[in-house]
Structures are given as structure tokens and as C-alpha cells.
Amino acid sequence: MDSDRGGDRGKVAITGFPLDSNSSFMKGAAEAPPLIRSAVFSDASNLWSESGINLGGELALQDAGDLAFASDIDEFAAIESAVEALLGCGLLPIALGGDHSITYPVIRAVSTRHSGLTVLDFDAHPDLYDEFQGSRRSHACPFARIMEEGLVRRLVQAGVRTLNDHQRRQAEKFGVEVIEMRAWNDSLPDLQSPLYISFDLDVLDPAFAPGVALREPGGLSVRQVLHAIQSLRAEVVAADIVEFNPRCDPAQITAWVCAKLVKEMAAKMLEGNRR
Ligand code: MN
Ligand code: MN
């Protein structure tokens, strides 16, 4: 087993959580993980990050497969256990959704191992509803659950452009730092370690990532989010990529964006091995 300390950190493991039963508007995000995986490992590109880390080499990117949900199981409990198992093996997880509801159980597991977590959430939506369409498990609610349980020290949301009165009040109540898209200036505040990145594909402008259920124009470019990730100085201990909906993705445009994000996030996580 690899140590998760200092210069001997573990490998990154991608793992799929094919869950879209908490999606409000359209199903389909559960079909994403195998398509992201095949784009990551496709011969159409290589496994080097832009910063020069070979994810196919000694610091390999490991594939932990997709979680299969039994019909009588609590999906959130199953996700939490799966992430705990990866962390217990010294692996640095990148969870592939699925819709954004998976982030709540993933962060429950990560926060148990890493106290004082900061979360950087890229999203067009704040996902802070107390409940949505009668559900507290909705993909519109994960950050309300995370904040009311006190799982993280700090939540910074970038790219938000759909705030309403209720969610503005929720953000104030929980002390969420919301960087609205209209105020984006290509820089983030200083973020402390340990850091968790949650990436909802709809933060991107639909021109770059049409494969999402909730297209919200006026978003970030792929290059802007890559720059933001590459510029992070904190130690990234885990991440997720959620809300890719293959049913809305002409010519696999968004699948390739997901693969690029996996590689650049994994490289950022593995930088600890070279420090
Ligand atoms: Mn979201
Ligand atoms: Mn969203």
C-alpha cells in the first residue's frame, strides 16, 4: 500500500458512479463513465499532461472501474464506501458521475480522511437548494447537505450564473464564497490544502460542452478552466467530474473535454509526487 504522505503519494484512480436518479430535468448522466474512460485511454491522444507528467508511466492513472448499484441498496452509502476503500488503499480518487448528487457521499468519505477540506466547485448552478422537487437528494442540493453537516472548512464556487433569492440566502447562511460568472476575472482566491475539486460540466459555455442536461449560456471556455486548475498551488486530494450527459453530446465533443479534464486534474494531484 502506498503512503498518502509527503513525497510518496498514491496513484490517481478514476472510478465511475453511474447514477442519475437524482437528476431533475433529464436522465442520461449515468451513461457517462464508460465514455469518459474510453476517451481518456483512446489512441487518438496520449496520456501526458500539458505540464509534462506521463499518466501512462510510473505515476500511472489507475482505472478502478464503475460501481454497480444493486437494486435494494442505498446508492449514497455505496458511493461513500467505495471512495473510502480507494482512500484506504492510498489512492487519489477522481469520481466520474453521474449527476451532481454523487458529490455529497464522495465528500463525506474524503472529509473523514482529510479534515479541514476546502472545496472548489465549478458550476453554472450553486446546487444549494434545501430541497428540489420534493427531494433533498436532488442534484440541485448537494452543497446544502455538505454545508449543513459541516463536512468542509470552506466552499468556493466559480462560474455561477443562475442564483435566485433562495440560493442567495442559502449561500449567505452557509458562508459560501460564490464567484459569479459575471465577475470572473481569470483568477481564484488563495485556496488552502487539502483541496477537493468538483467539476460540473455545465460551468463551461455550451459551445464548448453541449453534452449537459442544463445548458446555461455565457460560461467559461475549456482553456479558462484548464488555466484555473493548472494554477492551483494547494494539494488536490480528490476530485469529481459530473453532469456529462452523452444523450446531448453531438460528435462526442463533451466526452473529449471530460478526458482532458481527467488528465489535467490527475497531473495536478500527482504533482505532490515530485515536490
Ligand atoms: Mn451542479
Ligand atoms: Mn450545474
PDB file of C-alpha atoms and ligand atoms in Angstrom:
ATOM      1  CA  MET A   1       0.000   0.000   0.000  1.00  0.00           C
ATOM      2  CA  ASP A   2       1.293   3.454  -0.875  1.00  0.00           C
ATOM      3  CA  SER A   3       1.615   6.082   1.800  1.00  0.00           C
ATOM      4  CA  ASP A   4      -0.518   9.169   1.260  1.00  0.00           C
ATOM      5  CA  ARG A   5       2.008  11.475   2.908  1.00  0.00           C
ATOM      6  CA  GLY A   6       4.780  13.721   1.694  1.00  0.00           C
ATOM      7  CA  GLY A   7       6.625  12.821  -1.456  1.00  0.00           C
ATOM      8  CA  ASP A   8       5.265   9.319  -1.694  1.00  0.00           C
ATOM      9  CA  ARG A   9       1.666   9.899  -2.563  1.00  0.00           C
ATOM     10  CA  GLY A  10      -0.517   7.307  -4.224  1.00  0.00           C
ATOM     11  CA  LYS A  11      -1.668   6.994  -7.765  1.00  0.00           C
ATOM     12  CA  VAL A  12      -4.786   8.619  -9.119  1.00  0.00           C
ATOM     13  CA  ALA A  13      -7.755   6.278  -9.613  1.00  0.00           C
ATOM     14  CA  ILE A  14     -10.727   7.119 -11.802  1.00  0.00           C
ATOM     15  CA  THR A  15     -13.924   5.447 -10.683  1.00  0.00           C
ATOM     16  CA  GLY A  16     -17.406   5.733 -12.195  1.00  0.00           C
ATOM     17  CA  PHE A  17     -20.636   6.310 -10.265  1.00  0.00           C
ATOM     18  CA  PRO A  18     -23.340   5.805 -12.914  1.00  0.00           C
ATOM     19  CA  LEU A  19     -26.198   7.427 -11.008  1.00  0.00           C
ATOM     20  CA  ASP A  20     -28.758   9.849 -12.470  1.00  0.00           C
ATOM     21  CA  SER A  21     -31.868   9.058 -10.418  1.00  0.00           C
ATOM     22  CA  ASN A  22     -31.491  12.402  -8.614  1.00  0.00           C
ATOM     23  CA  SER A  23     -31.475  14.441 -11.842  1.00  0.00           C
ATOM     24  CA  SER A  24     -34.360  16.897 -12.041  1.00  0.00           C
ATOM     25  CA  PHE A  25     -34.795  17.573 -15.732  1.00  0.00           C
ATOM     26  CA  MET A  26     -33.357  14.784 -17.854  1.00  0.00           C
ATOM     27  CA  LYS A  27     -31.737  11.401 -17.253  1.00  0.00           C
ATOM     28  CA  GLY A  28     -28.631  10.227 -19.086  1.00  0.00           C
ATOM     29  CA  ALA A  29     -25.682  11.259 -16.907  1.00  0.00           C
ATOM     30  CA  ALA A  30     -25.447   7.652 -15.683  1.00  0.00           C
ATOM     31  CA  GLU A  31     -24.216   6.698 -19.163  1.00  0.00           C
ATOM     32  CA  ALA A  32     -21.157   8.954 -18.909  1.00  0.00           C
ATOM     33  CA  PRO A  33     -18.398   6.984 -17.124  1.00  0.00           C
ATOM     34  CA  PRO A  34     -17.572   4.403 -19.857  1.00  0.00           C
ATOM     35  CA  LEU A  35     -17.495   7.146 -22.499  1.00  0.00           C
ATOM     36  CA  ILE A  36     -15.155   9.316 -20.425  1.00  0.00           C
ATOM     37  CA  ARG A  37     -12.933   6.302 -19.785  1.00  0.00           C
ATOM     38  CA  SER A  38     -12.678   5.377 -23.456  1.00  0.00           C
ATOM     39  CA  ALA A  39     -11.788   8.973 -24.368  1.00  0.00           C
ATOM     40  CA  VAL A  40      -9.096   9.101 -21.662  1.00  0.00           C
ATOM     41  CA  PHE A  41      -7.437   5.911 -22.878  1.00  0.00           C
ATOM     42  CA  SER A  42      -8.111   6.449 -26.604  1.00  0.00           C
ATOM     43  CA  ASP A  43      -5.284   6.139 -29.124  1.00  0.00           C
ATOM     44  CA  ALA A  44      -6.423   9.493 -30.523  1.00  0.00           C
ATOM     45  CA  SER A  45      -4.304  11.240 -27.887  1.00  0.00           C
ATOM     46  CA  ASN A  46      -1.601  10.359 -25.377  1.00  0.00           C
ATOM     47  CA  LEU A  47      -1.540  10.205 -21.596  1.00  0.00           C
ATOM     48  CA  TRP A  48       0.798  13.143 -20.993  1.00  0.00           C
ATOM     49  CA  SER A  49      -0.442  16.227 -19.197  1.00  0.00           C
ATOM     50  CA  GLU A  50       0.389  19.655 -20.575  1.00  0.00           C
ATOM     51  CA  SER A  51       2.750  20.088 -17.603  1.00  0.00           C
ATOM     52  CA  GLY A  52       4.800  17.048 -18.657  1.00  0.00           C
ATOM     53  CA  ILE A  53       3.514  14.300 -16.381  1.00  0.00           C
ATOM     54  CA  ASN A  54       3.163  10.908 -18.066  1.00  0.00           C
ATOM     55  CA  LEU A  55      -0.047   9.428 -16.696  1.00  0.00           C
ATOM     56  CA  GLY A  56       0.682   6.204 -18.537  1.00  0.00           C
ATOM     57  CA  GLY A  57       4.071   5.823 -16.874  1.00  0.00           C
ATOM     58  CA  GLU A  58       5.333   5.194 -13.400  1.00  0.00           C
ATOM     59  CA  LEU A  59       2.832   7.651 -11.943  1.00  0.00           C
ATOM     60  CA  ALA A  60       0.088   5.750 -13.688  1.00  0.00           C
ATOM     61  CA  LEU A  61      -3.520   6.711 -13.812  1.00  0.00           C
ATOM     62  CA  GLN A  62      -5.370   3.697 -12.484  1.00  0.00           C
ATOM     63  CA  ASP A  63      -8.859   2.637 -13.585  1.00  0.00           C
ATOM     64  CA  ALA A  64     -10.928   1.473 -10.617  1.00  0.00           C
ATOM     65  CA  GLY A  65     -13.959   0.642 -12.788  1.00  0.00           C
ATOM     66  CA  ASP A  66     -17.594   1.590 -12.307  1.00  0.00           C
ATOM     67  CA  LEU A  67     -19.689   0.941  -9.224  1.00  0.00           C
ATOM     68  CA  ALA A  68     -22.642  -1.386  -9.900  1.00  0.00           C
ATOM     69  CA  PHE A  69     -25.673  -0.411  -7.826  1.00  0.00           C
ATOM     70  CA  ALA A  70     -27.732  -3.336  -6.545  1.00  0.00           C
ATOM     71  CA  SER A  71     -31.471  -2.636  -6.724  1.00  0.00           C
ATOM     72  CA  ASP A  72     -32.054  -2.705  -2.962  1.00  0.00           C
ATOM     73  CA  ILE A  73     -29.047  -0.598  -1.991  1.00  0.00           C
ATOM     74  CA  ASP A  74     -28.707   2.971  -0.694  1.00  0.00           C
ATOM     75  CA  GLU A  75     -26.687   4.463  -3.543  1.00  0.00           C
ATOM     76  CA  PHE A  76     -25.156   7.221  -1.421  1.00  0.00           C
ATOM     77  CA  ALA A  77     -23.925   4.717   1.184  1.00  0.00           C
ATOM     78  CA  ALA A  78     -22.457   2.566  -1.598  1.00  0.00           C
ATOM     79  CA  ILE A  79     -20.627   5.549  -3.122  1.00  0.00           C
ATOM     80  CA  GLU A  80     -19.259   6.594   0.259  1.00  0.00           C
ATOM     81  CA  SER A  81     -17.964   3.071   0.943  1.00  0.00           C
ATOM     82  CA  ALA A  82     -16.364   2.838  -2.497  1.00  0.00           C
ATOM     83  CA  VAL A  83     -14.473   6.107  -2.017  1.00  0.00           C
ATOM     84  CA  GLU A  84     -13.414   5.077   1.495  1.00  0.00           C
ATOM     85  CA  ALA A  85     -11.978   1.880   0.020  1.00  0.00           C
ATOM     86  CA  LEU A  86      -9.921   3.778  -2.574  1.00  0.00           C
ATOM     87  CA  LEU A  87      -8.606   6.220   0.013  1.00  0.00           C
ATOM     88  CA  GLY A  88      -7.762   3.300   2.282  1.00  0.00           C
ATOM     89  CA  CYS A  89      -5.523   1.924  -0.477  1.00  0.00           C
ATOM     90  CA  GLY A  90      -3.638   5.232  -0.676  1.00  0.00           C
ATOM     91  CA  LEU A  91      -5.268   6.159  -3.995  1.00  0.00           C
ATOM     92  CA  LEU A  92      -6.294   9.676  -5.012  1.00  0.00           C
ATOM     93  CA  PRO A  93      -9.816   9.365  -6.432  1.00  0.00           C
ATOM     94  CA  ILE A  94     -11.365  11.169  -9.392  1.00  0.00           C
ATOM     95  CA  ALA A  95     -15.078  10.272  -9.278  1.00  0.00           C
ATOM     96  CA  LEU A  96     -16.891  10.244 -12.617  1.00  0.00           C
ATOM     97  CA  GLY A  97     -20.627  10.957 -12.435  1.00  0.00           C
ATOM     98  CA  GLY A  98     -23.373  10.586 -12.769  1.00  0.00           C
ATOM     99  CA  ASP A  99     -25.199  13.696 -11.759  1.00  0.00           C
ATOM    100  CA  HIS A 100     -24.016  16.172  -9.144  1.00  0.00           C
ATOM    101  CA  SER A 101     -25.804  14.347  -6.291  1.00  0.00           C
ATOM    102  CA  ILE A 102     -22.815  11.960  -6.078  1.00  0.00           C
ATOM    103  CA  THR A 103     -20.604  14.735  -4.726  1.00  0.00           C
ATOM    104  CA  TYR A 104     -22.290  14.625  -1.302  1.00  0.00           C
ATOM    105  CA  PRO A 105     -21.365  10.990  -0.492  1.00  0.00           C
ATOM    106  CA  VAL A 106     -17.947  11.363  -2.159  1.00  0.00           C
ATOM    107  CA  ILE A 107     -17.121  14.362   0.033  1.00  0.00           C
ATOM    108  CA  ARG A 108     -18.459  12.577   3.119  1.00  0.00           C
ATOM    109  CA  ALA A 109     -15.780   9.929   2.559  1.00  0.00           C
ATOM    110  CA  VAL A 110     -12.983  12.353   1.636  1.00  0.00           C
ATOM    111  CA  SER A 111     -13.686  14.667   4.593  1.00  0.00           C
ATOM    112  CA  THR A 112     -13.371  11.749   7.024  1.00  0.00           C
ATOM    113  CA  ARG A 113      -9.787  11.200   5.863  1.00  0.00           C
ATOM    114  CA  HIS A 114      -8.869  14.853   5.229  1.00  0.00           C
ATOM    115  CA  SER A 115     -10.133  17.261   7.863  1.00  0.00           C
ATOM    116  CA  GLY A 116     -10.323  20.983   7.108  1.00  0.00           C
ATOM    117  CA  LEU A 117     -11.164  20.378   3.454  1.00  0.00           C
ATOM    118  CA  THR A 118     -11.539  23.286   1.023  1.00  0.00           C
ATOM    119  CA  VAL A 119     -13.848  22.610  -1.924  1.00  0.00           C
ATOM    120  CA  LEU A 120     -13.503  24.393  -5.268  1.00  0.00           C
ATOM    121  CA  ASP A 121     -16.750  23.828  -7.171  1.00  0.00           C
ATOM    122  CA  PHE A 122     -17.021  24.783 -10.855  1.00  0.00           C
ATOM    123  CA  ASP A 123     -20.727  25.053 -11.746  1.00  0.00           C
ATOM    124  CA  ALA A 124     -23.227  27.271 -13.523  1.00  0.00           C
ATOM    125  CA  HIS A 125     -25.522  26.465 -10.572  1.00  0.00           C
ATOM    126  CA  PRO A 126     -24.859  26.767  -6.821  1.00  0.00           C
ATOM    127  CA  ASP A 127     -26.744  23.496  -6.034  1.00  0.00           C
ATOM    128  CA  LEU A 128     -27.691  24.889  -2.627  1.00  0.00           C
ATOM    129  CA  TYR A 129     -31.429  24.177  -2.619  1.00  0.00           C
ATOM    130  CA  ASP A 130     -32.710  22.944   0.729  1.00  0.00           C
ATOM    131  CA  GLU A 131     -34.874  20.615  -1.359  1.00  0.00           C
ATOM    132  CA  PHE A 132     -35.783  20.472  -5.015  1.00  0.00           C
ATOM    133  CA  GLN A 133     -38.982  18.967  -6.442  1.00  0.00           C
ATOM    134  CA  GLY A 134     -39.584  17.359  -3.071  1.00  0.00           C
ATOM    135  CA  SER A 135     -36.153  15.720  -2.808  1.00  0.00           C
ATOM    136  CA  ARG A 136     -33.270  16.562  -0.509  1.00  0.00           C
ATOM    137  CA  ARG A 137     -31.076  14.210  -2.557  1.00  0.00           C
ATOM    138  CA  SER A 138     -31.600  16.121  -5.803  1.00  0.00           C
ATOM    139  CA  HIS A 139     -28.586  17.129  -7.885  1.00  0.00           C
ATOM    140  CA  ALA A 140     -29.720  20.674  -7.050  1.00  0.00           C
ATOM    141  CA  CYS A 141     -28.987  20.113  -3.320  1.00  0.00           C
ATOM    142  CA  PRO A 142     -25.563  18.504  -2.670  1.00  0.00           C
ATOM    143  CA  PHE A 143     -23.834  21.595  -1.313  1.00  0.00           C
ATOM    144  CA  ALA A 144     -26.690  22.316   1.118  1.00  0.00           C
ATOM    145  CA  ARG A 145     -26.169  18.828   2.585  1.00  0.00           C
ATOM    146  CA  ILE A 146     -22.374  19.218   2.682  1.00  0.00           C
ATOM    147  CA  MET A 147     -22.531  22.609   4.400  1.00  0.00           C
ATOM    148  CA  GLU A 148     -25.241  21.797   6.953  1.00  0.00           C
ATOM    149  CA  GLU A 149     -23.245  18.731   8.039  1.00  0.00           C
ATOM    150  CA  GLY A 150     -20.123  20.859   8.387  1.00  0.00           C
ATOM    151  CA  LEU A 151     -18.119  18.454   6.232  1.00  0.00           C
ATOM    152  CA  VAL A 152     -15.776  21.111   4.809  1.00  0.00           C
ATOM    153  CA  ARG A 153     -13.981  24.173   6.092  1.00  0.00           C
ATOM    154  CA  ARG A 154     -14.567  26.296   3.012  1.00  0.00           C
ATOM    155  CA  LEU A 155     -16.644  26.167  -0.182  1.00  0.00           C
ATOM    156  CA  VAL A 156     -15.705  28.352  -3.159  1.00  0.00           C
ATOM    157  CA  GLN A 157     -17.990  28.197  -6.204  1.00  0.00           C
ATOM    158  CA  ALA A 158     -16.819  29.510  -9.572  1.00  0.00           C
ATOM    159  CA  GLY A 159     -18.776  30.283 -12.725  1.00  0.00           C
ATOM    160  CA  VAL A 160     -22.229  30.572 -11.104  1.00  0.00           C
ATOM    161  CA  ARG A 161     -24.825  32.333 -13.248  1.00  0.00           C
ATOM    162  CA  THR A 162     -28.231  31.102 -12.007  1.00  0.00           C
ATOM    163  CA  LEU A 163     -28.594  32.476  -8.461  1.00  0.00           C
ATOM    164  CA  ASN A 164     -32.136  33.052  -7.240  1.00  0.00           C
ATOM    165  CA  ASP A 165     -33.267  34.533  -3.914  1.00  0.00           C
ATOM    166  CA  HIS A 166     -33.470  31.197  -2.086  1.00  0.00           C
ATOM    167  CA  GLN A 167     -29.994  30.100  -3.122  1.00  0.00           C
ATOM    168  CA  ARG A 168     -28.533  33.533  -2.418  1.00  0.00           C
ATOM    169  CA  ARG A 169     -29.879  33.236   1.143  1.00  0.00           C
ATOM    170  CA  GLN A 170     -28.514  29.701   1.424  1.00  0.00           C
ATOM    171  CA  ALA A 171     -25.066  30.877   0.278  1.00  0.00           C
ATOM    172  CA  GLU A 172     -25.099  33.618   2.918  1.00  0.00           C
ATOM    173  CA  LYS A 173     -26.324  31.241   5.627  1.00  0.00           C
ATOM    174  CA  PHE A 174     -23.549  28.742   4.929  1.00  0.00           C
ATOM    175  CA  GLY A 175     -20.810  31.295   4.236  1.00  0.00           C
ATOM    176  CA  VAL A 176     -20.273  30.053   0.681  1.00  0.00           C
ATOM    177  CA  GLU A 177     -17.893  32.167  -1.420  1.00  0.00           C
ATOM    178  CA  VAL A 178     -19.698  32.494  -4.751  1.00  0.00           C
ATOM    179  CA  ILE A 179     -17.673  33.847  -7.676  1.00  0.00           C
ATOM    180  CA  GLU A 180     -20.379  34.706 -10.140  1.00  0.00           C
ATOM    181  CA  MET A 181     -19.635  34.290 -13.835  1.00  0.00           C
ATOM    182  CA  ARG A 182     -20.327  37.984 -14.463  1.00  0.00           C
ATOM    183  CA  ALA A 183     -17.449  38.810 -12.070  1.00  0.00           C
ATOM    184  CA  TRP A 184     -14.971  36.202 -13.389  1.00  0.00           C
ATOM    185  CA  ASN A 185     -11.519  37.680 -13.992  1.00  0.00           C
ATOM    186  CA  ASP A 186      -9.448  34.540 -14.607  1.00  0.00           C
ATOM    187  CA  SER A 187      -8.142  34.300 -11.062  1.00  0.00           C
ATOM    188  CA  LEU A 188      -9.196  32.420  -7.942  1.00  0.00           C
ATOM    189  CA  PRO A 189      -8.657  33.377  -4.301  1.00  0.00           C
ATOM    190  CA  ASP A 190      -5.869  31.595  -2.422  1.00  0.00           C
ATOM    191  CA  LEU A 191      -7.073  28.091  -1.638  1.00  0.00           C
ATOM    192  CA  GLN A 192      -5.626  26.039   1.204  1.00  0.00           C
ATOM    193  CA  SER A 193      -4.727  22.356   1.313  1.00  0.00           C
ATOM    194  CA  PRO A 194      -6.268  19.848   1.366  1.00  0.00           C
ATOM    195  CA  LEU A 195      -8.304  20.796  -1.695  1.00  0.00           C
ATOM    196  CA  TYR A 196     -11.185  18.980  -3.406  1.00  0.00           C
ATOM    197  CA  ILE A 197     -12.280  19.948  -6.944  1.00  0.00           C
ATOM    198  CA  SER A 198     -15.882  19.369  -8.005  1.00  0.00           C
ATOM    199  CA  PHE A 199     -16.405  19.953 -11.714  1.00  0.00           C
ATOM    200  CA  ASP A 200     -19.931  20.242 -13.151  1.00  0.00           C
ATOM    201  CA  LEU A 201     -19.585  20.325 -16.949  1.00  0.00           C
ATOM    202  CA  ASP A 202     -22.274  22.984 -17.265  1.00  0.00           C
ATOM    203  CA  VAL A 203     -19.885  25.605 -15.884  1.00  0.00           C
ATOM    204  CA  LEU A 204     -18.452  25.590 -19.403  1.00  0.00           C
ATOM    205  CA  ASP A 205     -20.173  27.553 -22.117  1.00  0.00           C
ATOM    206  CA  PRO A 206     -22.457  25.141 -24.013  1.00  0.00           C
ATOM    207  CA  ALA A 207     -20.428  26.000 -27.111  1.00  0.00           C
ATOM    208  CA  PHE A 208     -17.540  24.026 -25.576  1.00  0.00           C
ATOM    209  CA  ALA A 209     -19.539  21.370 -23.733  1.00  0.00           C
ATOM    210  CA  PRO A 210     -23.010  20.846 -25.203  1.00  0.00           C
ATOM    211  CA  GLY A 211     -23.373  17.437 -23.523  1.00  0.00           C
ATOM    212  CA  VAL A 212     -25.186  18.581 -20.381  1.00  0.00           C
ATOM    213  CA  ALA A 213     -28.848  18.432 -19.375  1.00  0.00           C
ATOM    214  CA  LEU A 214     -28.977  22.061 -18.220  1.00  0.00           C
ATOM    215  CA  ARG A 215     -27.337  24.272 -20.856  1.00  0.00           C
ATOM    216  CA  GLU A 216     -26.621  27.722 -19.441  1.00  0.00           C
ATOM    217  CA  PRO A 217     -25.056  30.112 -21.972  1.00  0.00           C
ATOM    218  CA  GLY A 218     -22.366  32.604 -21.047  1.00  0.00           C
ATOM    219  CA  GLY A 219     -19.943  30.226 -19.351  1.00  0.00           C
ATOM    220  CA  LEU A 220     -16.219  29.556 -19.189  1.00  0.00           C
ATOM    221  CA  SER A 221     -14.049  28.253 -22.011  1.00  0.00           C
ATOM    222  CA  VAL A 222     -12.128  24.984 -21.745  1.00  0.00           C
ATOM    223  CA  ARG A 223      -8.863  26.934 -21.726  1.00  0.00           C
ATOM    224  CA  GLN A 224     -10.050  29.165 -18.861  1.00  0.00           C
ATOM    225  CA  VAL A 225     -10.818  26.181 -16.625  1.00  0.00           C
ATOM    226  CA  LEU A 226      -7.582  24.410 -17.569  1.00  0.00           C
ATOM    227  CA  HIS A 227      -5.677  27.559 -16.630  1.00  0.00           C
ATOM    228  CA  ALA A 228      -7.527  27.754 -13.306  1.00  0.00           C
ATOM    229  CA  ILE A 229      -6.731  24.103 -12.490  1.00  0.00           C
ATOM    230  CA  GLN A 230      -3.104  24.325 -13.619  1.00  0.00           C
ATOM    231  CA  SER A 231      -2.590  27.445 -11.492  1.00  0.00           C
ATOM    232  CA  LEU A 232      -3.687  25.829  -8.212  1.00  0.00           C
ATOM    233  CA  ARG A 233      -0.987  25.675  -5.555  1.00  0.00           C
ATOM    234  CA  ALA A 234      -2.868  23.689  -2.919  1.00  0.00           C
ATOM    235  CA  GLU A 235      -2.595  19.916  -2.656  1.00  0.00           C
ATOM    236  CA  VAL A 236      -5.548  18.371  -4.505  1.00  0.00           C
ATOM    237  CA  VAL A 237      -6.563  15.179  -2.689  1.00  0.00           C
ATOM    238  CA  ALA A 238      -9.673  14.166  -4.653  1.00  0.00           C
ATOM    239  CA  ALA A 239     -11.998  15.399  -7.388  1.00  0.00           C
ATOM    240  CA  ASP A 240     -15.148  14.689  -9.330  1.00  0.00           C
ATOM    241  CA  ILE A 241     -16.389  15.329 -12.873  1.00  0.00           C
ATOM    242  CA  VAL A 242     -20.195  15.316 -13.049  1.00  0.00           C
ATOM    243  CA  GLU A 243     -23.232  16.071 -15.199  1.00  0.00           C
ATOM    244  CA  PHE A 244     -21.812  14.954 -18.554  1.00  0.00           C
ATOM    245  CA  ASN A 245     -24.917  13.737 -20.407  1.00  0.00           C
ATOM    246  CA  PRO A 246     -23.977  11.698 -23.506  1.00  0.00           C
ATOM    247  CA  ARG A 247     -27.547  11.942 -24.854  1.00  0.00           C
ATOM    248  CA  CYS A 248     -26.932  15.664 -25.525  1.00  0.00           C
ATOM    249  CA  ASP A 249     -23.403  15.349 -26.896  1.00  0.00           C
ATOM    250  CA  PRO A 250     -23.070  15.648 -30.671  1.00  0.00           C
ATOM    251  CA  ALA A 251     -19.828  14.187 -32.071  1.00  0.00           C
ATOM    252  CA  GLN A 252     -18.535  13.321 -28.575  1.00  0.00           C
ATOM    253  CA  ILE A 253     -17.394  16.930 -28.082  1.00  0.00           C
ATOM    254  CA  THR A 254     -18.033  16.854 -24.333  1.00  0.00           C
ATOM    255  CA  ALA A 255     -16.544  13.379 -23.832  1.00  0.00           C
ATOM    256  CA  TRP A 256     -13.218  14.742 -25.092  1.00  0.00           C
ATOM    257  CA  VAL A 257     -13.486  17.710 -22.755  1.00  0.00           C
ATOM    258  CA  CYS A 258     -14.002  15.287 -19.846  1.00  0.00           C
ATOM    259  CA  ALA A 259     -10.917  13.310 -20.859  1.00  0.00           C
ATOM    260  CA  LYS A 260      -8.827  16.484 -20.971  1.00  0.00           C
ATOM    261  CA  LEU A 261     -10.079  17.444 -17.501  1.00  0.00           C
ATOM    262  CA  VAL A 262      -9.229  13.991 -16.120  1.00  0.00           C
ATOM    263  CA  LYS A 263      -5.656  14.295 -17.402  1.00  0.00           C
ATOM    264  CA  GLU A 264      -5.034  17.826 -16.154  1.00  0.00           C
ATOM    265  CA  MET A 265      -6.675  17.167 -12.758  1.00  0.00           C
ATOM    266  CA  ALA A 266      -4.722  13.926 -12.332  1.00  0.00           C
ATOM    267  CA  ALA A 267      -1.477  15.701 -13.186  1.00  0.00           C
ATOM    268  CA  LYS A 268      -2.224  18.404 -10.619  1.00  0.00           C
ATOM    269  CA  MET A 269      -2.929  15.728  -7.989  1.00  0.00           C
ATOM    270  CA  LEU A 270       0.298  13.893  -8.813  1.00  0.00           C
ATOM    271  CA  GLU A 271       2.478  16.987  -8.601  1.00  0.00           C
ATOM    272  CA  GLY A 272       2.840  16.055  -4.918  1.00  0.00           C
ATOM    273  CA  ASN A 273       4.997  13.141  -6.035  1.00  0.00           C
ATOM    274  CA  ARG A 274       7.580  15.499  -7.470  1.00  0.00           C
ATOM    275  CA  ARG A 275       7.704  18.013  -4.624  1.00  0.00           C
TER     276      ARG A 275
HETATM  277 MN    MN B   1     -24.163  21.020 -10.311  1.00  0.00          MN
HETATM  278 MN    MN B   2     -24.785  22.780 -12.974  1.00  0.00          MN
END
